XYZ file of C-alpha atoms in Angstrom:
761
model
C 7.947 -5.646 -47.168
C 5.790 -3.292 -49.525
C 4.689 -1.199 -46.614
C 8.192 -0.956 -45.320
C 9.633 -0.140 -48.311
C 7.056 2.516 -48.924
C 7.453 4.496 -45.477
C 10.922 4.866 -46.461
C 10.495 6.363 -49.781
C 8.642 9.607 -48.383
C 5.115 10.998 -48.837
C 5.143 13.706 -50.821
C 2.316 14.526 -52.963
C 1.946 14.283 -56.935
C -1.122 13.394 -59.305
C -2.204 9.464 -59.405
C -1.674 9.579 -62.967
C -0.076 6.114 -62.756
C -2.959 4.499 -60.454
C -4.158 2.531 -63.219
C -0.622 0.658 -63.364
C -0.762 -0.731 -59.739
C -2.644 -4.249 -59.501
C -3.969 -3.037 -55.814
C -8.072 -2.775 -55.076
C -9.393 -0.327 -52.736
C -10.976 -1.268 -49.301
C -14.914 -1.170 -49.543
C -16.801 -1.946 -46.935
C -17.140 -5.681 -48.030
C -13.663 -6.038 -48.259
C -13.262 -4.558 -44.802
C -15.883 -7.053 -43.291
C -13.911 -10.227 -44.673
C -10.328 -8.156 -43.994
C -10.000 -8.694 -40.127
C -10.357 -12.700 -40.879
C -7.685 -12.613 -43.758
C -5.416 -10.597 -41.348
C -5.710 -13.087 -38.561
C -5.588 -15.598 -40.670
C -2.066 -13.971 -42.064
C -0.881 -13.293 -38.568
C -1.269 -16.501 -37.284
C 0.141 -18.174 -40.529
C 3.302 -16.049 -40.021
C 3.467 -17.290 -36.168
C 2.980 -20.789 -36.906
C 5.186 -20.918 -39.942
C 8.059 -19.097 -38.064
C 8.162 -16.172 -40.017
C 10.483 -13.966 -38.096
C 10.947 -10.147 -37.854
C 13.746 -8.297 -37.388
C 13.281 -7.627 -34.053
C 10.825 -8.323 -30.785
C 9.604 -4.425 -30.979
C 8.214 -5.429 -34.661
C 6.570 -8.624 -33.152
C 5.046 -6.607 -30.844
C 3.856 -4.089 -33.219
C 2.295 -6.488 -35.486
C 0.557 -7.878 -32.206
C -0.561 -4.492 -31.344
C -2.118 -3.781 -34.939
C -3.791 -7.200 -34.931
C -5.333 -6.484 -31.449
C -6.487 -2.892 -32.689
C -8.138 -4.554 -35.573
C -9.833 -7.838 -34.150
C -11.150 -8.692 -30.621
C -12.122 -12.489 -29.894
C -14.289 -11.640 -26.518
C -16.586 -14.693 -25.708
C -18.036 -15.360 -29.368
C -15.097 -13.697 -30.993
C -17.143 -10.846 -32.429
C -15.520 -8.222 -34.651
C -15.290 -4.673 -33.549
C -17.011 -2.444 -36.052
C -14.242 0.660 -37.338
C -15.877 3.955 -37.421
C -16.379 5.448 -40.751
C -14.000 8.067 -40.504
C -11.618 5.239 -39.642
C -12.622 3.475 -43.079
C -12.048 6.945 -44.873
C -8.916 7.272 -43.559
C -7.940 3.857 -44.612
C -9.028 4.785 -48.257
C -7.151 7.916 -48.251
C -3.974 5.987 -47.032
C -4.458 3.256 -49.687
C -4.799 5.877 -52.416
C -1.506 7.665 -51.045
C 0.246 4.194 -50.899
C -0.427 3.476 -54.570
C 0.375 7.059 -55.694
C 3.763 6.351 -53.973
C 4.309 3.036 -55.263
C 3.347 4.064 -58.924
C 6.100 6.802 -58.472
C 8.726 4.303 -57.845
C 7.620 2.055 -60.471
C 7.573 4.950 -62.787
C 11.157 5.848 -61.692
C 12.573 2.514 -62.028
C 11.110 2.269 -65.532
C 12.529 5.488 -66.335
C 15.811 5.740 -64.617
C 16.767 2.407 -63.573
C 16.046 0.363 -66.573
C 14.032 -2.199 -64.584
C 11.935 -4.138 -67.097
C 8.541 -3.996 -65.319
C 5.439 -5.047 -66.533
C 2.567 -2.468 -66.974
C 0.401 -3.583 -64.091
C 3.461 -4.049 -61.656
C 3.354 -4.128 -58.017
C 5.868 -3.979 -55.352
C 6.862 -7.490 -55.601
C 7.976 -7.311 -59.052
C 10.111 -4.582 -58.004
C 11.311 -6.929 -55.555
C 11.889 -9.674 -58.153
C 13.559 -7.115 -60.122
C 16.084 -6.047 -57.485
C 16.584 -10.068 -56.968
C 17.816 -10.464 -60.619
C 19.921 -7.381 -60.523
C 21.762 -9.048 -57.627
C 22.427 -12.064 -59.645
C 19.362 -13.901 -58.684
C 16.803 -16.112 -60.417
C 13.349 -15.734 -59.988
C 11.346 -18.531 -61.365
C 7.569 -18.229 -62.548
C 6.422 -20.019 -59.633
C 8.287 -17.466 -57.305
C 11.250 -19.819 -56.353
C 14.389 -17.775 -55.917
C 18.159 -18.905 -55.708
C 20.870 -17.796 -56.693
C 21.822 -18.044 -60.426
C 25.458 -19.554 -59.743
C 24.100 -22.002 -57.301
C 22.411 -24.781 -59.437
C 23.015 -27.089 -57.095
C 20.925 -25.381 -54.520
C 18.005 -25.226 -56.066
C 14.899 -26.611 -54.560
C 13.622 -29.891 -55.814
C 10.303 -29.432 -58.087
C 10.656 -25.993 -57.771
C 7.877 -26.118 -55.284
C 9.585 -25.277 -52.112
C 8.788 -22.161 -50.294
C 11.255 -19.720 -50.767
C 11.978 -15.797 -50.124
C 10.492 -14.828 -53.937
C 8.849 -11.980 -55.613
C 5.364 -13.268 -54.875
C 5.810 -12.915 -50.808
C 5.195 -9.860 -49.156
C 7.509 -11.006 -46.241
C 11.245 -10.695 -46.034
C 12.899 -12.746 -43.751
C 15.298 -11.431 -41.444
C 18.946 -13.031 -40.702
C 18.747 -15.606 -37.964
C 21.145 -16.629 -35.267
C 23.485 -19.221 -36.594
C 23.195 -22.515 -35.138
C 25.120 -23.240 -31.950
C 27.109 -26.169 -33.645
C 29.765 -24.171 -35.419
C 32.460 -24.912 -32.593
C 35.523 -23.021 -32.703
C 34.073 -20.081 -34.662
C 34.620 -16.484 -33.320
C 31.654 -14.439 -32.812
C 32.195 -12.513 -35.646
C 32.529 -15.267 -38.160
C 29.458 -16.486 -37.219
C 27.616 -13.374 -37.775
C 28.970 -13.404 -41.146
C 27.801 -16.929 -41.823
C 24.234 -16.238 -41.028
C 23.210 -16.567 -44.624
C 25.123 -19.966 -45.349
C 23.493 -21.536 -42.394
C 20.123 -20.135 -41.940
C 17.034 -22.513 -41.832
C 13.888 -21.246 -41.135
C 10.630 -23.791 -41.053
C 8.616 -23.230 -43.982
C 11.355 -20.993 -45.787
C 13.849 -22.442 -48.037
C 17.145 -20.284 -48.327
C 19.895 -21.966 -50.169
C 23.366 -22.579 -49.471
C 25.854 -20.798 -51.755
C 26.996 -23.372 -54.571
C 30.628 -24.759 -54.211
C 30.925 -22.825 -57.912
C 29.759 -19.581 -56.564
C 32.614 -17.371 -55.923
C 30.854 -13.903 -56.913
C 30.602 -11.042 -54.204
C 26.923 -11.074 -55.097
C 26.088 -14.232 -52.983
C 29.442 -14.905 -51.182
C 29.441 -12.815 -48.056
C 32.372 -11.118 -47.085
C 33.788 -12.950 -44.138
C 35.922 -11.354 -41.712
C 39.105 -12.567 -40.349
C 39.659 -15.755 -38.584
C 42.210 -16.157 -35.679
C 45.140 -18.004 -36.975
C 48.610 -19.197 -35.401
C 49.594 -16.661 -32.810
C 46.437 -14.850 -32.587
C 46.986 -13.079 -36.250
C 43.766 -12.986 -38.043
C 43.750 -14.432 -41.674
C 41.156 -14.778 -44.136
C 42.050 -18.153 -44.861
C 38.434 -19.722 -45.502
C 37.123 -16.902 -47.142
C 35.600 -19.258 -49.890
C 35.639 -22.601 -47.657
C 32.593 -23.417 -45.820
C 32.000 -26.139 -43.168
C 32.751 -26.549 -39.664
C 35.986 -25.453 -37.969
C 37.971 -26.905 -35.050
C 40.842 -25.061 -33.035
C 43.824 -27.351 -32.051
C 47.086 -26.300 -30.664
C 46.071 -22.539 -31.495
C 45.559 -23.946 -35.230
C 42.615 -24.027 -37.133
C 41.386 -27.237 -39.005
C 38.709 -26.717 -41.481
C 36.886 -29.795 -42.039
C 35.161 -29.376 -45.669
C 32.073 -31.564 -46.464
C 31.401 -33.334 -49.393
C 31.212 -30.919 -52.257
C 28.600 -31.996 -55.235
C 30.556 -31.343 -58.716
C 28.648 -29.691 -61.336
C 28.671 -30.899 -64.840
C 31.257 -28.572 -66.692
C 33.134 -28.935 -70.050
C 36.809 -29.478 -69.793
C 38.455 -26.809 -72.283
C 41.845 -28.304 -71.682
C 43.310 -28.376 -75.483
C 40.402 -26.411 -76.913
C 41.183 -23.630 -79.394
C 43.204 -20.298 -77.952
C 40.472 -17.762 -78.314
C 41.797 -14.281 -77.103
C 39.663 -12.084 -74.686
C 39.664 -8.547 -74.703
C 38.263 -6.145 -72.097
C 36.414 -3.006 -72.938
C 37.407 0.211 -71.344
C 35.001 2.319 -70.094
C 32.889 4.596 -71.912
C 34.683 7.812 -70.600
C 38.161 6.719 -70.254
C 38.959 9.709 -72.488
C 37.045 13.092 -71.952
C 35.585 15.582 -74.036
C 38.790 17.524 -74.375
C 40.535 14.263 -75.696
C 42.262 13.635 -72.210
C 42.848 10.546 -70.346
C 41.334 10.464 -67.420
C 42.790 9.017 -64.161
C 45.617 7.652 -66.152
C 47.510 6.107 -62.787
C 44.549 4.482 -61.801
C 43.925 2.936 -65.419
C 47.303 1.841 -65.569
C 46.831 0.028 -62.255
C 43.854 -1.528 -63.641
C 45.734 -2.634 -66.923
C 48.341 -4.395 -64.796
C 45.774 -6.534 -63.113
C 44.329 -7.346 -66.549
C 47.795 -8.476 -67.550
C 48.211 -10.562 -64.953
C 45.308 -12.722 -65.640
C 46.909 -13.012 -68.941
C 43.947 -10.628 -70.851
C 45.092 -10.413 -74.314
C 43.815 -6.698 -74.851
C 41.672 -4.217 -74.353
C 38.942 -2.403 -76.624
C 38.160 1.386 -76.506
C 35.709 3.382 -78.470
C 37.428 6.215 -80.277
C 34.487 8.735 -80.042
C 33.666 10.733 -83.253
C 32.193 13.755 -80.792
C 35.487 14.030 -78.929
C 38.115 13.848 -81.932
C 36.388 15.953 -84.701
C 34.244 17.789 -82.205
C 34.619 21.639 -83.091
C 35.822 22.020 -86.631
C 35.420 19.803 -89.961
C 38.612 17.808 -90.456
C 40.364 18.905 -87.548
C 41.469 15.704 -85.395
C 42.678 15.751 -81.717
C 43.944 12.209 -80.751
C 46.122 13.198 -77.944
C 44.124 11.349 -75.105
C 44.191 7.997 -77.328
C 47.639 8.490 -78.248
C 48.675 8.550 -74.444
C 46.453 5.178 -74.091
C 47.642 3.450 -76.953
C 51.273 4.003 -75.533
C 50.298 2.637 -72.179
C 48.970 -0.251 -73.956
C 52.029 -0.992 -76.042
C 54.249 -0.779 -72.713
C 52.039 -3.178 -71.171
C 52.120 -5.768 -74.391
C 48.739 -5.707 -74.840
C 46.855 -6.065 -77.870
C 44.256 -3.118 -78.914
C 40.779 -3.110 -80.446
C 39.666 0.017 -81.754
C 36.176 1.282 -82.357
C 35.151 4.028 -84.660
C 32.098 5.150 -82.741
C 30.197 7.390 -84.902
C 27.097 7.395 -82.866
C 26.236 9.427 -79.768
C 26.750 7.906 -76.379
C 24.153 8.753 -73.499
C 20.358 7.663 -73.232
C 20.853 4.026 -73.480
C 21.264 1.095 -71.220
C 24.445 1.011 -69.722
C 25.294 4.530 -71.036
C 27.156 6.299 -68.031
C 28.526 9.235 -69.834
C 27.039 11.697 -72.408
C 29.347 12.141 -75.755
C 27.030 13.863 -78.475
C 27.828 14.233 -82.043
C 30.330 16.847 -82.771
C 29.137 20.251 -82.523
C 29.426 21.226 -86.076
C 27.049 18.276 -87.064
C 24.574 19.386 -84.306
C 24.590 22.675 -86.006
C 23.634 21.547 -89.326
C 20.870 19.450 -88.003
C 19.112 22.486 -86.289
C 18.698 23.839 -89.785
C 18.262 20.353 -91.541
C 16.672 18.020 -89.209
C 16.343 15.488 -91.865
C 19.962 14.375 -91.445
C 18.550 12.538 -88.352
C 16.484 9.357 -88.229
C 13.074 10.138 -87.970
C 9.840 8.357 -86.651
C 6.148 8.149 -88.068
C 5.632 10.937 -85.265
C 8.185 13.229 -86.570
C 10.535 12.857 -83.853
C 13.989 13.103 -84.686
C 16.750 10.970 -83.221
C 20.123 12.619 -83.186
C 21.719 9.478 -81.947
C 23.400 8.808 -85.582
C 22.872 10.150 -88.937
C 20.344 8.820 -91.163
C 21.587 6.563 -93.956
C 19.401 8.655 -96.396
C 22.532 11.149 -96.464
C 25.123 8.619 -97.315
C 25.501 9.949 -100.824
C 24.078 13.541 -99.868
C 26.728 16.531 -99.623
C 24.818 18.212 -96.810
C 27.797 17.975 -93.994
C 29.619 21.255 -95.303
C 29.951 19.685 -98.904
C 30.855 16.151 -97.849
C 28.513 13.382 -97.602
C 28.420 11.267 -94.635
C 30.229 8.318 -96.178
C 33.058 10.693 -96.867
C 32.977 12.115 -93.299
C 33.449 8.565 -92.139
C 36.398 7.753 -94.417
C 38.262 10.875 -93.870
C 37.835 9.935 -89.995
C 39.336 6.560 -90.570
C 41.997 8.157 -92.722
C 42.953 10.261 -90.015
C 43.003 7.435 -87.508
C 45.123 5.163 -89.492
C 47.797 7.791 -90.476
C 48.130 8.841 -86.553
C 48.893 5.536 -85.313
C 50.748 3.810 -88.159
C 53.169 2.666 -86.302
C 50.713 0.575 -83.906
C 49.314 -0.754 -87.140
C 52.779 -1.747 -88.355
C 53.900 -3.196 -84.850
C 50.508 -5.259 -85.168
C 49.340 -3.607 -81.731
C 45.825 -2.705 -83.187
C 44.533 -6.170 -84.148
C 41.339 -5.149 -85.014
C 38.942 -2.007 -86.228
C 35.411 -2.311 -85.246
C 33.250 0.375 -87.572
C 30.471 1.722 -86.254
C 27.357 1.493 -88.378
C 24.434 2.468 -86.576
C 23.117 3.383 -83.033
C 25.259 2.118 -80.088
C 27.918 1.018 -83.122
C 25.477 -1.535 -84.262
C 24.381 -2.130 -87.853
C 20.458 -1.620 -87.011
C 17.905 1.068 -87.381
C 17.744 3.112 -84.090
C 14.057 1.343 -83.752
C 14.119 1.232 -79.751
C 15.199 4.824 -78.415
C 14.640 4.997 -74.601
C 14.481 8.687 -75.074
C 11.638 8.291 -76.868
C 9.546 6.096 -74.500
C 10.578 2.681 -75.796
C 10.881 0.107 -72.736
C 11.538 -3.800 -73.363
C 9.693 -5.964 -74.779
C 8.345 -3.271 -77.161
C 8.306 -3.762 -80.939
C 9.726 -0.401 -81.626
C 8.885 1.834 -84.667
C 10.104 2.065 -88.137
C 12.884 4.627 -88.753
C 12.559 6.320 -92.357
C 10.444 8.931 -91.969
C 13.386 11.718 -92.978
C 12.903 13.315 -96.275
C 16.098 11.639 -97.734
C 14.833 8.077 -96.875
C 11.280 8.895 -98.242
C 12.697 10.127 -101.200
C 14.514 6.814 -101.640
C 11.252 4.542 -100.781
C 9.041 6.735 -103.274
C 11.877 6.167 -106.181
C 11.791 2.344 -105.413
C 7.817 2.249 -105.386
C 7.595 4.104 -108.678
C 10.258 1.970 -110.136
C 8.099 -1.524 -108.816
C 5.025 0.204 -110.437
C 3.151 1.078 -107.427
C 3.712 4.845 -106.336
C 1.045 4.296 -103.729
C 3.410 2.034 -101.549
C 5.814 5.111 -101.325
C 4.793 5.701 -97.532
C 5.469 3.599 -94.075
C 2.958 1.496 -92.585
C -0.032 3.004 -90.835
C -0.949 0.216 -88.668
C 2.491 -1.145 -87.176
C 1.649 0.172 -83.590
C 3.857 1.886 -81.506
C 7.101 1.931 -79.521
C 5.875 -0.176 -76.945
C 3.379 -1.991 -78.877
C 2.863 -6.005 -78.849
C 2.779 -7.685 -82.167
C -0.554 -9.460 -81.825
C -1.843 -5.492 -80.899
C -0.940 -4.329 -84.666
C -2.804 -4.990 -88.087
C 0.977 -5.341 -89.469
C 3.094 -7.672 -87.494
C 0.015 -9.818 -85.923
C -0.035 -13.475 -87.315
C -1.034 -13.028 -90.775
C -0.673 -9.353 -90.726
C 0.509 -7.222 -93.471
C 4.138 -7.994 -92.923
C 3.434 -10.984 -94.975
C 1.325 -9.442 -97.716
C 2.435 -7.880 -101.175
C 3.085 -4.306 -99.980
C 4.348 -5.517 -96.564
C 6.999 -7.767 -98.559
C 7.675 -4.664 -100.777
C 8.472 -2.119 -97.931
C 10.615 -4.686 -95.369
C 12.796 -5.770 -98.469
C 13.373 -1.993 -99.206
C 13.977 -1.106 -95.578
C 16.580 -4.245 -95.059
C 18.296 -3.339 -98.433
C 18.967 0.548 -97.217
C 20.777 -1.206 -93.919
C 22.888 -3.505 -96.133
C 23.793 -0.833 -98.839
C 24.741 1.450 -95.679
C 27.172 -1.299 -94.637
C 28.205 -1.986 -97.832
C 29.299 1.639 -98.665
C 30.911 2.373 -95.555
C 32.965 -1.039 -95.376
C 34.513 -0.829 -98.750
C 35.820 2.525 -97.345
C 37.005 0.791 -94.251
C 38.807 -1.792 -96.030
C 40.661 0.791 -98.076
C 41.705 2.756 -94.733
C 42.471 -0.435 -92.933
C 44.359 -2.498 -95.534
C 45.882 -5.603 -93.923
C 43.908 -5.231 -90.270
C 40.921 -7.240 -89.491
C 37.691 -5.011 -89.786
C 34.439 -5.949 -87.796
C 30.989 -5.124 -87.709
C 28.762 -5.094 -84.515
C 25.433 -7.014 -84.766
C 23.104 -6.397 -81.976
C 20.667 -9.648 -80.676
C 17.178 -8.455 -80.975
C 15.943 -11.833 -79.246
C 12.714 -10.706 -77.955
C 9.460 -11.808 -80.063
C 11.798 -13.973 -81.718
C 8.813 -16.751 -81.231
C 6.401 -15.003 -82.824
C 5.435 -15.467 -86.889
C 6.564 -11.917 -87.884
C 9.728 -11.297 -85.327
C 8.575 -7.685 -84.718
C 11.127 -6.235 -82.885
C 13.791 -7.591 -85.436
C 11.740 -6.216 -88.437
C 11.738 -2.795 -87.166
C 15.481 -2.977 -86.448
C 15.915 -3.646 -90.170
C 16.476 -7.457 -90.079
C 13.949 -8.779 -92.208
C 14.053 -12.186 -90.738
C 10.351 -13.360 -90.331
C 9.700 -17.280 -89.475
C 9.481 -17.765 -93.450
C 12.916 -16.145 -94.053
C 16.498 -16.146 -93.381
C 17.107 -12.353 -92.504
C 21.103 -12.507 -91.388
C 22.314 -14.379 -94.440
C 22.305 -11.320 -96.951
C 24.220 -9.430 -93.917
C 26.644 -12.081 -93.328
C 27.446 -12.234 -97.426
C 27.719 -8.365 -97.497
C 30.331 -8.814 -94.497
C 32.151 -11.907 -96.726
C 32.228 -9.512 -99.676
C 34.481 -7.352 -97.404
C 36.067 -9.836 -95.492
C 35.262 -8.449 -92.352
C 34.456 -10.488 -88.979
C 31.153 -10.297 -87.371
C 30.896 -9.047 -83.658
C 27.856 -10.306 -82.168
C 26.542 -9.157 -78.853
C 23.904 -11.861 -77.332
C 26.328 -14.923 -76.819
C 25.426 -14.687 -72.910
C 21.747 -14.727 -73.406
C 19.820 -17.445 -71.824
C 16.758 -19.004 -72.440
C 15.350 -19.609 -69.016
C 16.112 -15.564 -68.180
C 13.856 -14.484 -70.668
C 11.175 -16.693 -69.756
C 11.619 -15.357 -66.088
C 11.998 -11.888 -67.044
C 8.884 -11.593 -69.695
C 6.954 -14.584 -70.083
C 4.732 -12.541 -72.240
C 7.313 -11.829 -74.694
C 8.440 -15.107 -76.591
C 12.118 -14.469 -76.640
C 14.467 -17.048 -77.811
C 17.824 -15.951 -77.354
C 19.505 -19.001 -77.867
C 17.810 -19.946 -81.155
C 18.704 -16.316 -82.534
C 22.157 -16.995 -81.701
C 22.690 -20.219 -83.505
C 20.774 -18.656 -86.387
C 23.431 -15.702 -86.596
C 26.419 -18.007 -86.035
C 25.427 -20.683 -88.691
C 24.859 -17.680 -91.143
C 28.245 -16.556 -90.510
C 29.956 -19.609 -90.600
C 28.186 -20.667 -93.713
C 29.732 -18.084 -95.823
C 33.225 -18.508 -93.856
C 33.459 -15.078 -92.063
C 35.068 -15.119 -88.587
C 33.023 -14.222 -85.245
C 33.832 -12.453 -82.828
C 31.618 -11.531 -79.686
C 31.098 -9.697 -76.658
C 28.442 -10.018 -74.155
C 25.194 -7.364 -74.146
C 25.107 -6.979 -70.393
C 27.354 -7.260 -67.555
C 28.144 -10.675 -66.460
C 30.591 -11.728 -63.716
C 28.824 -15.421 -62.762
C 30.332 -18.908 -63.507
C 27.038 -19.697 -65.458
C 26.825 -17.223 -67.985
C 30.449 -17.484 -68.442
C 30.010 -21.224 -68.995
C 27.152 -20.174 -71.491
C 29.529 -17.984 -73.371
C 32.131 -20.659 -73.462
C 29.502 -23.055 -75.061
C 28.595 -20.683 -77.991
C 32.418 -20.170 -78.360
C 33.497 -23.431 -78.639
C 30.619 -25.223 -79.680
C 31.065 -29.251 -78.418
C 31.613 -31.495 -81.060
C 31.771 -29.197 -83.948
C 32.974 -31.617 -86.796
C 34.539 -28.359 -88.594
C 35.969 -27.112 -85.093
C 34.399 -23.648 -85.813
C 34.877 -21.348 -82.963
C 35.082 -17.438 -82.096
C 37.911 -15.357 -83.491
C 37.818 -13.234 -80.234
C 36.081 -12.466 -77.172
C 35.181 -8.895 -75.614
C 34.261 -8.811 -72.027
C 31.774 -5.793 -71.264
C 33.692 -4.041 -69.303
C 36.122 -2.779 -67.056
C 34.706 -1.737 -63.871
C 35.532 -1.829 -60.441
C 33.420 -4.829 -59.677
C 35.364 -6.685 -62.129
C 38.468 -5.492 -59.877
C 36.997 -7.310 -56.981
C 39.031 -10.252 -55.841
C 36.163 -12.435 -55.698
C 34.824 -11.658 -59.332
C 38.264 -11.033 -60.597
C 38.837 -14.856 -59.540
C 36.004 -15.712 -61.679
C 36.701 -13.721 -64.643
C 40.643 -15.340 -64.536
C 39.380 -18.597 -64.580
C 37.069 -17.902 -67.743
C 40.086 -16.195 -69.455
C 41.930 -19.740 -68.760
C 39.304 -21.801 -70.506
C 39.093 -19.433 -73.420
C 42.600 -20.077 -74.122
C 41.974 -23.487 -73.982
C 43.596 -24.083 -70.793
C 41.058 -25.851 -68.946
C 40.592 -25.156 -65.054
C 43.377 -23.977 -62.891
C 46.212 -26.489 -62.459
C 47.297 -26.468 -58.857
C 49.438 -29.401 -59.035
C 53.005 -28.406 -59.658
C 54.656 -32.222 -58.522
C 52.338 -35.129 -58.235
C 55.123 -37.165 -56.379
C 55.069 -34.854 -53.263
C 52.077 -35.531 -51.833
C 48.525 -37.004 -52.547
C 47.441 -33.391 -53.525
C 50.115 -33.316 -56.227
C 51.770 -30.218 -54.372
C 53.705 -29.024 -51.456
C 52.500 -25.631 -51.670
C 49.834 -23.801 -53.453
C 48.326 -20.290 -53.094
C 45.137 -19.582 -51.550
C 43.070 -19.098 -55.279
C 44.174 -22.443 -56.380
C 43.400 -24.065 -53.056
C 39.753 -22.748 -53.202
C 39.498 -23.688 -56.848
C 41.017 -27.153 -56.307
C 38.407 -27.901 -53.759
C 35.695 -26.293 -55.673
C 36.306 -28.623 -58.626
C 35.646 -31.686 -56.457
C 38.887 -33.478 -56.748
C 38.181 -34.520 -53.175
C 34.890 -35.515 -51.253
C 36.522 -34.955 -47.720
C 39.729 -33.154 -46.625
C 40.992 -31.750 -43.620
C 43.338 -28.889 -44.377
C 45.524 -27.411 -41.641
C 46.078 -23.879 -42.397
C 49.586 -22.756 -41.193
C 50.900 -19.311 -41.150
C 53.834 -18.669 -43.144
C 55.178 -14.861 -42.583
C 53.619 -12.497 -40.850
C 51.475 -10.701 -43.376
C 49.291 -13.787 -44.371
C 46.135 -11.891 -44.595
C 47.641 -9.378 -47.156
C 49.144 -12.597 -48.929
C 45.462 -14.220 -49.368
C 43.960 -10.992 -50.231
C 46.380 -10.619 -53.069
C 46.591 -14.202 -53.936
C 43.901 -13.949 -56.816
C 46.085 -11.025 -58.639
C 49.756 -12.087 -57.801
C 49.381 -16.138 -58.031
C 51.870 -16.333 -55.040
C 53.042 -19.845 -54.197
C 53.499 -19.284 -50.494
C 51.273 -18.596 -47.748
C 49.351 -21.916 -47.149
C 50.920 -25.317 -46.542
C 49.180 -28.378 -46.784
C 50.402 -30.921 -44.355
């Protein structure tokens, strides 16, 4: 597999700077003596194990290569290869490693793949599998993350995994499929494929997403017309009197909570980052209107949008252009949706998920060129123009204004511009940006400075304004020599045990360490306190919120190093989130936490060497907020479209058996995209919205007295969900065409919720 991928990449020359990263050994003479036997064993194992290649030609090539390397006359003696061939092999190996190193470097730098340092091509395969929504266990077992029922028992069955260097090609479906057109057979290869020695799981009955559900071509219905009536229904099919009968096998019911009757939690959808361009014009309003209508059909409560400081006040201080947002808000009001507005005082671009570039206002950048200390600075003196340093909150360095005054003027302009939307209650919440990515934290993990997950990050307190504050605090303590940052805290991609500050028993828990970390987190809390006090004035009567990021890696270590560099003083012997929650309580602000969908198993698979615990972090933050009585909103940190992740969000949003009945204030789905608009993923999202609203699962029954299924007619969407909920173990549905455009009706049934098109007889 690795060789095939590398051949497709190309053979351009480049220095082998990253050869050390590859876990590949050079072939020396001793390796070549043993290589023939190993190759022979592998080829024989592959043939005996049923490892099929893509075509007979590729099998012939493998056999030909084997014959060229090994001869078996009489005693099976091995033919010695000339010295020149050995040298050529070494050169090819070096060249292959150089190409693979460039692949990995590109994936780390541009693809945002979390690859270990000594990665190989198998890690790339594993990363691609996870990107597609699959789970790759530490032992190599691979299965769709939403197909829990298809997991191999014990996790020991052979599977198509990252540890295998072979890829299994699609096989011819069994001939036992009766009454199925050739086109349909091709599409269900994935579901019916079984090969000797290889486990390939079937899609789960709950697996409705496009990542694991193949696009099934239309099958012939009554009158020769093609339909998509069994897009999600597996099993055998028979043709009787020109009508198709689908024989659905028993479907195991996965354990899921019933959310019927649970509290109503509104669901919002975040709009794309670039929905308004740099000229403050609404991008493609017609297409956006169509997408908003689709969201409305799913009973979504509203949308969230970033109101970028770099767009609205781009050129001149206190000259604001809200034209694009005015048109967007009017569109939202006409659709009777709600709005959550984000005061985005940070730069967009360069972080994970950023697909547009929106810098800070030009006039701020001009000030930064002459006074770079207005930006956060690391120990090496590198500036981060992603947001303004909190050291200038009370410094008049922005054309005669402090940073806090600039933020207040911007929020006051927004409130005056959209007064009618506040009065009518259309704007239900305003989220105030307090740092990078709009989150209350230091920019300790900047990708532009080389940080990669799961690095601990670096402290960002070396601009002159924060250093002046540190010096003043140290002198007040009576220890002026403490007016410095730690010099043994490692670098962006260090691990805690590699540093003297964060290791177990390190300086973080000493006298100086506790002093420094107390000052570092106090600067963060004071910044939030100052900005929120003015936001409360600007948006009086409207719920304000603050976004908090989930720094869950290294959570199981004593120091919680990644949290410390981000400003959360939360080592194992201290609750670092209680003080933040108390500050939010002071201003009656909600906490928007962005780690509610993370799962422990995923982190263990991705980076077993970084003891992460997202679930433990989630509950610590939620309990800290609920302890002081502040509302909690949430959003997913990474895109999610599968049922397993949605269920995890639901469990956090509505804790089971909570004696106080606590739950989220609202949830925001990240974000509106073409993938979300696809029929299958939207179907799953629509189901999630209903459960967040407390409606439980889809209720397809209209009149329980009409037939044994409780309905004389139901849409295709309800039919699939009713089957997938396991309400019947063995059902034969007779699909009957109603009208001449059944295929079109079925393809739109996830959106229009039509009650015709399929009759159950």
